Coordinates of C-alpha atoms in Angstrom, one line a residue:
Chain U
M1 CA 0.0 0.0 0.0
A2 CA 2.9 2.4 0.8
E3 CA 4.2 1.7 -2.7
E4 CA 0.8 2.5 -4.2
K5 CA 0.7 5.7 -2.2
Q6 CA 4.1 6.8 -3.5
D7 CA 2.9 6.0 -7.0
L8 CA -0.1 8.2 -6.6
L9 CA 2.1 11.1 -5.2
Q10 CA 4.2 10.6 -8.4
L11 CA 1.0 10.6 -10.5
Y12 CA 0.3 14.1 -9.1
R13 CA 3.8 15.3 -10.0
F14 CA 3.4 13.8 -13.5
C15 CA 0.2 15.7 -14.0
F16 CA 1.9 18.8 -12.8
L17 CA 4.9 18.4 -15.1
M18 CA 2.5 17.9 -18.0
L19 CA 0.3 20.9 -17.3
A20 CA 2.4 23.3 -15.2
D21 CA -0.7 24.2 -13.4
A22 CA -1.4 23.0 -9.9
A23 CA -5.2 23.3 -10.1
K24 CA -5.4 21.5 -13.4
A25 CA -3.1 18.8 -12.3
E26 CA -5.3 18.3 -9.2
E27 CA -8.4 18.1 -11.5
V28 CA -6.8 15.4 -13.6
F29 CA -5.5 13.6 -10.6
H30 CA -8.9 13.4 -9.1
A31 CA -10.6 12.4 -12.4
T32 CA -8.2 9.6 -12.8
L33 CA -8.6 8.3 -9.3
R34 CA -12.4 8.7 -9.7
Q35 CA -12.4 6.5 -12.7
A36 CA -10.2 3.9 -11.0
A37 CA -12.5 3.8 -8.1
Q38 CA -15.6 3.5 -10.4
Q39 CA -13.9 0.6 -12.2
A40 CA -12.9 -1.1 -9.0
A41 CA -16.5 -0.8 -7.8
N42 CA -17.6 -2.4 -11.1
G43 CA -15.3 -5.3 -10.5
E44 CA -12.8 -4.3 -13.1
P45 CA -10.0 -2.5 -11.2
P46 CA -7.0 -1.1 -13.1
R47 CA -4.6 -3.9 -14.0
D48 CA -1.4 -2.2 -12.9
R49 CA 0.0 1.2 -11.8
L50 CA 0.8 2.1 -15.5
W51 CA -3.0 2.3 -16.0
F52 CA -3.0 5.5 -13.8
F53 CA -0.3 7.2 -15.8
R54 CA -1.8 6.3 -19.2
N55 CA -5.1 7.5 -18.1
A56 CA -3.7 10.8 -16.7
R57 CA -1.6 11.3 -19.7
W58 CA -4.6 11.5 -22.1
R59 CA -6.5 13.6 -19.6
C60 CA -3.5 16.0 -19.4
L61 CA -3.2 16.2 -23.2
E62 CA -6.9 16.9 -23.4
A63 CA -6.7 19.6 -20.8
G64 CA -3.6 21.0 -22.6
E65 CA -5.4 21.3 -25.9
R66 CA -7.9 23.7 -24.2
S67 CA -5.2 26.1 -23.1
L68 CA -2.4 28.0 -24.9
Q69 CA -0.6 25.9 -27.5
A70 CA 3.3 26.0 -27.7
E71 CA 4.4 27.2 -31.1
D72 CA 6.1 24.5 -33.3
V73 CA 9.6 25.8 -33.4
K74 CA 12.9 24.1 -33.7
L75 CA 14.5 24.7 -30.3
A76 CA 18.3 25.3 -30.1
Q77 CA 20.3 22.6 -28.6
D78 CA 23.6 22.6 -26.6
E79 CA 25.9 19.9 -25.4
L80 CA 25.2 18.8 -21.9
A81 CA 27.6 20.7 -19.6
A82 CA 29.3 19.7 -16.4
W83 CA 27.8 22.7 -14.7
A84 CA 24.3 21.9 -15.6
P85 CA 23.4 20.6 -12.1
S86 CA 24.4 24.0 -10.6
Q87 CA 22.2 25.7 -13.2
I88 CA 19.3 23.4 -12.4
K89 CA 19.6 24.0 -8.7
K90 CA 18.7 27.6 -9.4
L91 CA 15.4 26.6 -10.8
E92 CA 12.0 26.2 -9.0
P93 CA 9.9 23.1 -9.8
Q94 CA 7.4 25.2 -11.5
Q95 CA 9.9 26.6 -14.1
L96 CA 10.9 22.9 -15.0
A97 CA 7.2 22.1 -15.3
V98 CA 6.7 25.1 -17.5
W99 CA 9.5 24.0 -19.7
I100 CA 8.3 20.4 -19.9
S101 CA 4.7 21.2 -20.5
G102 CA 5.7 23.4 -23.4
A103 CA 7.3 20.6 -25.2
P104 CA 5.3 18.9 -27.9
D105 CA 3.8 15.5 -27.1
P106 CA 5.0 12.7 -27.1
Q107 CA 8.3 14.4 -25.9
R108 CA 6.4 16.1 -23.1
T109 CA 5.2 12.7 -21.8
A110 CA 8.5 11.1 -22.3
L111 CA 10.3 13.8 -20.3
A112 CA 7.7 14.0 -17.5
L113 CA 7.7 10.3 -17.0
F114 CA 11.5 9.9 -17.3
Y115 CA 12.2 12.6 -14.7
L116 CA 9.7 11.1 -12.3
D117 CA 12.4 8.3 -11.9
E118 CA 9.7 5.8 -11.3
F119 CA 9.9 3.6 -14.3
N120 CA 12.2 1.1 -16.0
Y121 CA 12.9 1.3 -19.6
R122 CA 10.1 -1.1 -20.7
D123 CA 7.5 0.8 -18.6
L124 CA 8.5 4.1 -20.2
L125 CA 8.1 2.5 -23.7
S126 CA 4.8 1.1 -22.7
V127 CA 3.2 4.3 -21.3
T128 CA 4.7 6.6 -24.1
E129 CA 3.7 4.0 -26.7
L130 CA 7.1 4.9 -28.4
K131 CA 9.7 2.7 -30.1
P132 CA 13.1 2.5 -28.3
L133 CA 14.8 4.7 -31.0
E134 CA 12.1 7.3 -30.8
L135 CA 12.2 7.5 -26.9
S136 CA 15.9 7.8 -27.0
K137 CA 15.9 10.6 -29.5
L138 CA 13.2 12.6 -27.7
L139 CA 15.0 12.3 -24.4
C140 CA 18.4 13.1 -25.9
D141 CA 17.0 16.1 -27.7
G142 CA 15.1 17.3 -24.6
R143 CA 18.2 17.3 -22.5
R144 CA 20.2 19.3 -25.1
Q145 CA 17.3 21.7 -25.6
F146 CA 16.9 22.2 -21.8
Q147 CA 20.6 22.7 -21.6
A148 CA 20.4 25.4 -24.3
W149 CA 17.5 27.0 -22.3
L150 CA 19.6 26.8 -19.1
D151 CA 22.6 28.4 -20.8
T152 CA 20.2 31.3 -22.0
T153 CA 18.6 31.6 -18.6
F154 CA 21.7 31.3 -16.5
P155 CA 24.7 32.2 -18.8
V156 CA 27.9 30.4 -17.9
T157 CA 29.5 33.6 -16.4
Q158 CA 26.7 33.7 -13.8
T159 CA 27.3 30.1 -12.7
Chain A
M1 CA 37.8 8.6 -18.4
S2 CA 38.9 6.4 -21.3
A3 CA 37.6 7.1 -24.8
V4 CA 35.2 4.2 -25.1
Q5 CA 33.3 4.1 -28.4
L6 CA 29.7 3.1 -27.9
S7 CA 27.7 1.4 -30.6
R8 CA 24.6 3.1 -32.1
K9 CA 22.3 0.7 -30.1
E10 CA 24.3 1.3 -26.9
K11 CA 24.0 5.1 -27.3
M12 CA 20.2 4.7 -27.9
L13 CA 19.9 2.7 -24.7
V14 CA 22.2 5.0 -22.6
H15 CA 20.0 8.0 -23.5
C16 CA 17.1 6.2 -21.8
A17 CA 19.0 5.0 -18.9
P18 CA 16.9 5.3 -15.7
I19 CA 18.6 7.5 -13.1
R20 CA 18.2 4.9 -10.2
E21 CA 20.3 1.8 -10.6
E22 CA 17.4 -0.5 -9.4
R23 CA 15.3 0.6 -12.4
V24 CA 17.9 -1.0 -14.7
D25 CA 16.4 -4.5 -15.2
D26 CA 17.2 -4.9 -18.9
R27 CA 20.3 -7.0 -19.9
A28 CA 21.1 -5.1 -23.0
L29 CA 20.7 -1.8 -21.1
R30 CA 22.9 -3.1 -18.2
L31 CA 25.7 -4.0 -20.6
A32 CA 25.4 -0.7 -22.4
L33 CA 25.6 1.2 -19.1
H34 CA 28.6 -0.9 -18.0
R35 CA 30.5 0.4 -21.1
A36 CA 29.1 3.9 -20.9
R37 CA 30.3 4.4 -17.3
K38 CA 33.8 4.6 -18.6
T39 CA 32.8 7.7 -20.6
E40 CA 32.8 11.4 -19.4
A41 CA 29.7 12.2 -21.5
F42 CA 27.6 9.6 -19.5
A43 CA 28.8 11.0 -16.2
I44 CA 27.6 14.5 -17.3
Q45 CA 24.3 13.0 -18.4
Q46 CA 23.8 11.3 -15.0
D47 CA 24.5 14.4 -13.1
F48 CA 22.2 16.4 -15.3
D49 CA 19.5 13.8 -14.8
K50 CA 20.0 13.5 -11.1
A51 CA 19.7 17.3 -10.7
A52 CA 16.5 17.4 -12.8
T53 CA 14.9 14.5 -10.8
A54 CA 15.8 16.2 -7.6
L55 CA 13.9 19.2 -8.8
V56 CA 10.9 17.1 -9.8
Q57 CA 10.8 15.4 -6.5
A58 CA 10.7 18.9 -5.0
I59 CA 7.3 19.6 -6.5
P60 CA 5.1 20.2 -3.5
I61 CA 2.1 17.9 -3.0
P62 CA -1.0 19.8 -2.0
Q63 CA -2.9 18.6 1.1
E64 CA -5.9 18.0 -1.0
I65 CA -3.9 15.3 -3.0
T66 CA -2.7 13.6 0.1
D67 CA -6.3 13.5 1.5
W68 CA -7.5 12.0 -1.7
I69 CA -5.2 9.1 -1.6
P70 CA -7.4 6.0 -0.8
T71 CA -6.7 3.6 2.0
D72 CA -7.6 0.7 -0.2
T73 CA -5.9 -0.4 -3.3
F74 CA -7.5 0.2 -6.6
I75 CA -5.1 -2.1 -8.5
A76 CA -6.3 -5.6 -9.3
P77 CA -4.2 -8.4 -7.5
T78 CA -1.3 -9.5 -9.5
R79 CA -2.0 -12.7 -11.3
R80 CA 0.5 -15.5 -11.0
A81 CA 3.2 -14.7 -13.5
W82 CA 3.4 -18.3 -14.5
K83 CA 4.2 -17.4 -18.1
K84 CA 7.2 -15.4 -17.0
Y85 CA 8.4 -18.3 -15.0
A86 CA 7.8 -20.7 -17.8
Q87 CA 10.0 -18.7 -20.1
N88 CA 12.9 -18.8 -17.6
P89 CA 15.3 -21.4 -19.0
A90 CA 16.1 -22.7 -15.5
F91 CA 12.5 -23.3 -14.6
L92 CA 11.8 -24.7 -18.1
A93 CA 14.7 -27.1 -17.8
T94 CA 13.6 -28.2 -14.2
G95 CA 10.0 -28.4 -15.3
I96 CA 10.9 -30.7 -18.2
A97 CA 13.1 -32.8 -15.9
V98 CA 10.3 -33.2 -13.4
L99 CA 7.8 -34.0 -16.1
V100 CA 10.1 -36.8 -17.5
I101 CA 10.6 -38.2 -14.1
A102 CA 6.8 -38.1 -13.4
V103 CA 6.1 -39.8 -16.7
V104 CA 8.6 -42.6 -16.1
A105 CA 7.4 -43.1 -12.5
I106 CA 3.8 -43.3 -13.6
F107 CA 4.8 -45.7 -16.4
Q108 CA 6.6 -47.9 -14.0
L109 CA 3.8 -47.8 -11.4
V110 CA 1.3 -48.8 -14.1
E111 CA 3.6 -51.5 -15.3
R112 CA 4.1 -52.8 -11.8
M113 CA 0.4 -52.7 -11.1
N114 CA -0.1 -54.9 -14.1
R115 CA 2.5 -57.5 -13.0
F116 CA 1.3 -60.8 -11.8
P117 CA 2.8 -64.1 -10.7
G118 CA 3.8 -66.1 -13.6
E119 CA 4.1 -63.2 -16.0
P120 CA 7.7 -64.1 -17.1
T121 CA 6.4 -67.6 -18.2
A122 CA 3.5 -66.0 -19.9
R123 CA 5.8 -63.7 -21.9
R124 CA 8.0 -66.6 -22.8
L125 CA 5.0 -68.5 -24.1
L126 CA 3.9 -65.5 -26.2
T127 CA 7.2 -65.8 -28.0
T128 CA 6.4 -69.6 -28.4
A129 CA 2.9 -68.7 -29.8
S130 CA 4.6 -66.4 -32.4
S131 CA 6.8 -69.2 -33.7
T132 CA 4.3 -72.1 -33.5
H133 CA 2.8 -73.6 -36.7
A134 CA -0.5 -75.6 -36.7
I135 CA 1.5 -78.5 -38.1
M136 CA 3.5 -78.8 -34.9
L137 CA 0.3 -79.8 -33.0
D138 CA -1.7 -83.0 -32.9
P139 CA -4.9 -82.6 -34.8
V140 CA -7.9 -82.4 -32.3
K141 CA -11.2 -81.2 -33.4
T142 CA -13.4 -80.5 -30.5
D143 CA -14.7 -77.8 -28.1
A144 CA -11.8 -76.2 -26.2
G145 CA -13.7 -76.9 -22.9
A146 CA -13.4 -80.6 -23.5
L147 CA -9.6 -80.7 -23.5
G148 CA -9.4 -80.6 -19.7
D149 CA -10.3 -84.2 -19.5
F150 CA -7.9 -85.0 -22.4
F151 CA -5.0 -83.3 -20.6
F152 CA -5.9 -85.2 -17.4
M153 CA -6.4 -88.6 -19.0
K154 CA -3.5 -88.6 -21.4
H155 CA -0.9 -86.5 -19.6
R156 CA -2.0 -86.6 -16.0
L157 CA -2.2 -82.8 -15.9
V158 CA -4.7 -81.8 -13.2
H159 CA -6.8 -78.7 -13.5
Y160 CA -5.5 -77.9 -17.0
D161 CA -9.1 -76.6 -17.9
V162 CA -10.0 -74.0 -20.4
P163 CA -12.0 -71.3 -18.7
P164 CA -15.7 -70.9 -19.6
E165 CA -15.0 -67.7 -21.5
F166 CA -13.1 -69.7 -24.2
A167 CA -14.6 -73.1 -23.6
E168 CA -16.9 -73.0 -26.6
L169 CA -14.3 -72.3 -29.2
K170 CA -13.5 -75.0 -31.8
T171 CA -10.0 -76.4 -31.6
L172 CA -7.7 -77.4 -34.4
G173 CA -5.0 -79.2 -32.4
C174 CA -3.1 -79.4 -29.2
R175 CA 0.1 -80.6 -27.7
V176 CA 1.9 -80.9 -24.3
F177 CA 5.6 -80.0 -24.1
D178 CA 8.1 -79.1 -21.4
D179 CA 9.2 -75.4 -21.3
E180 CA 12.8 -74.2 -20.5
E181 CA 12.1 -74.6 -16.7
G182 CA 10.8 -78.1 -17.2
Q183 CA 7.2 -77.2 -16.6
R184 CA 4.5 -79.1 -18.4
V185 CA 2.7 -76.7 -20.8
G186 CA -0.5 -77.5 -22.6
Q187 CA -0.9 -75.7 -25.9
V188 CA -4.2 -75.5 -27.9
W189 CA -4.8 -74.1 -31.3
V190 CA -8.3 -72.8 -32.0
V191 CA -10.1 -71.9 -35.2
E192 CA -11.2 -68.4 -34.2
K193 CA -8.7 -65.7 -35.0
K194 CA -6.0 -68.4 -35.0
M195 CA -5.9 -68.0 -31.3
Q196 CA -3.7 -70.1 -29.1
F197 CA -4.2 -71.2 -25.5
F198 CA -1.5 -72.2 -23.1
L199 CA -2.0 -73.9 -19.7
F200 CA 0.9 -73.9 -17.4
P201 CA 1.6 -74.3 -13.7
A202 CA 1.2 -71.0 -11.7
E203 CA 4.3 -69.6 -10.1
R204 CA 4.9 -71.1 -6.7
D205 CA 6.3 -69.5 -3.5
P206 CA 9.7 -71.2 -3.0
K207 CA 9.4 -71.3 0.7
T208 CA 5.9 -72.8 1.1
G209 CA 5.6 -74.3 -2.4
K210 CA 2.1 -72.9 -2.7
A211 CA 0.8 -71.4 -5.9
R212 CA 0.7 -67.7 -6.0
E213 CA -2.8 -66.8 -6.7
F214 CA -4.2 -63.7 -8.4
S215 CA -7.8 -62.8 -9.3
G216 CA -9.2 -61.9 -12.6
W217 CA -7.7 -61.5 -16.0
R218 CA -4.3 -59.9 -16.6
S219 CA -3.2 -58.8 -20.0
I220 CA 0.3 -58.6 -21.5
E221 CA 1.6 -57.4 -24.9
Q222 CA 4.8 -58.2 -26.7
E223 CA 6.0 -57.8 -30.2
R224 CA 2.5 -57.4 -31.6
W225 CA 1.2 -60.4 -29.8
A226 CA -1.3 -60.1 -27.0
G227 CA -2.3 -62.4 -24.2
V228 CA -4.8 -62.5 -21.3
V229 CA -3.9 -64.7 -18.3
K230 CA -6.0 -66.2 -15.5
E231 CA -5.1 -68.3 -12.6
Q232 CA -7.3 -71.0 -11.2
S233 CA -6.5 -73.9 -8.9
G234 CA -2.8 -73.5 -9.3
V235 CA -2.8 -73.5 -13.1
C236 CA -2.5 -70.4 -15.3
F237 CA -4.5 -70.1 -18.5
M238 CA -3.4 -67.8 -21.3
A239 CA -5.2 -67.0 -24.5
A240 CA -2.8 -65.5 -27.0
V241 CA -3.6 -63.8 -30.3
H242 CA -1.5 -62.0 -33.0
G243 CA -2.8 -58.4 -32.4
S244 CA -3.6 -56.3 -29.4
A245 CA -5.3 -56.7 -26.1
K246 CA -8.4 -55.2 -27.7
D247 CA -8.8 -58.3 -29.8
L248 CA -9.2 -60.3 -26.6
A249 CA -11.3 -57.9 -24.7
P250 CA -14.7 -59.1 -26.0
Y251 CA -14.0 -62.7 -24.7
I252 CA -13.2 -61.7 -21.2
S253 CA -15.6 -58.8 -20.7
K254 CA -18.6 -61.0 -20.0
P255 CA -17.7 -63.7 -17.6
K256 CA -19.6 -66.9 -18.2
G257 CA -20.7 -69.4 -15.5

């Protein structure tokens, strides 16, 4: 049960990363849990914990479609830098969520799930519904784009 | 850090490498990480990922969320992952070995249950049946049931009687001979299905000298010959036929008085 509680806490964080909005994240979290409870009451409980993340993912994407959409632009990329951790430490969780939620899907889902650090490689592939090469490229590009954004936000001279 | 060159597939896997070691449960990924750990780029990637993960874990959880977490589980109980176990080579090998042992044990048990005193003699006589020609027997045309008196009168063989189940069959010939162990054996050839009957002394207990009795019919098969054997009054009767036990089943299924 403790593990399931941890999963549900991470589910909220996932929603938050996908939407960068605490109120909307809470809404999706509640809707997902409500559906799980209904299914359980009907004798068809969710098969595994991945169900919660799959369900919440589509709800987040649906909620995201109703708000401002990110422009489809090619973001700059930088090589990962040794000083990146010190740049990241300067961020607030909200800033990271804004950056991730602004990414196009499925990169958004891939990054949000990956940085939850809750899943193994196969679970990631299963929830994102991506092929290994696609997941790898999205994560690799995501890191480099985030590094470029960090370099712009916190230029090296400031670190 | 040494300049290790990763293959394309290794690079692909390393980009997806989970941050926590315990999440690495894929063999190919583990191998790729083993090589990647010797590179500086991977060390930088890991530091980057750890910092980002720490930031994610710092996302505050509102009280409303904590309150909503149910006390009961919503997830269905895990089914037995027998398929996963079945695919494990060690379990598979053990399973096959156990299955083979079980089959052999059952086979031996069934064989042992079917054994009866006098079985070795019966098997020997099946071989005799397969090599006997009608010409080797003295021609006798009568009912098989009538041969009991003939064996007694001519050869002094007591209780060498054909059981009622086969007594009405017409005979072609008969003979009496000594088998390898010096036992007196009565052999009868009947018209129906070219069946042969053997009458021989039942196996005896070496200590008491008493015949080892068994009840009912016992069947044996050997080299496409089948026999059904019955013991009565210290004498065994065997009906033998070229075929299977099914060919003899109709005769012994309905006992006659």
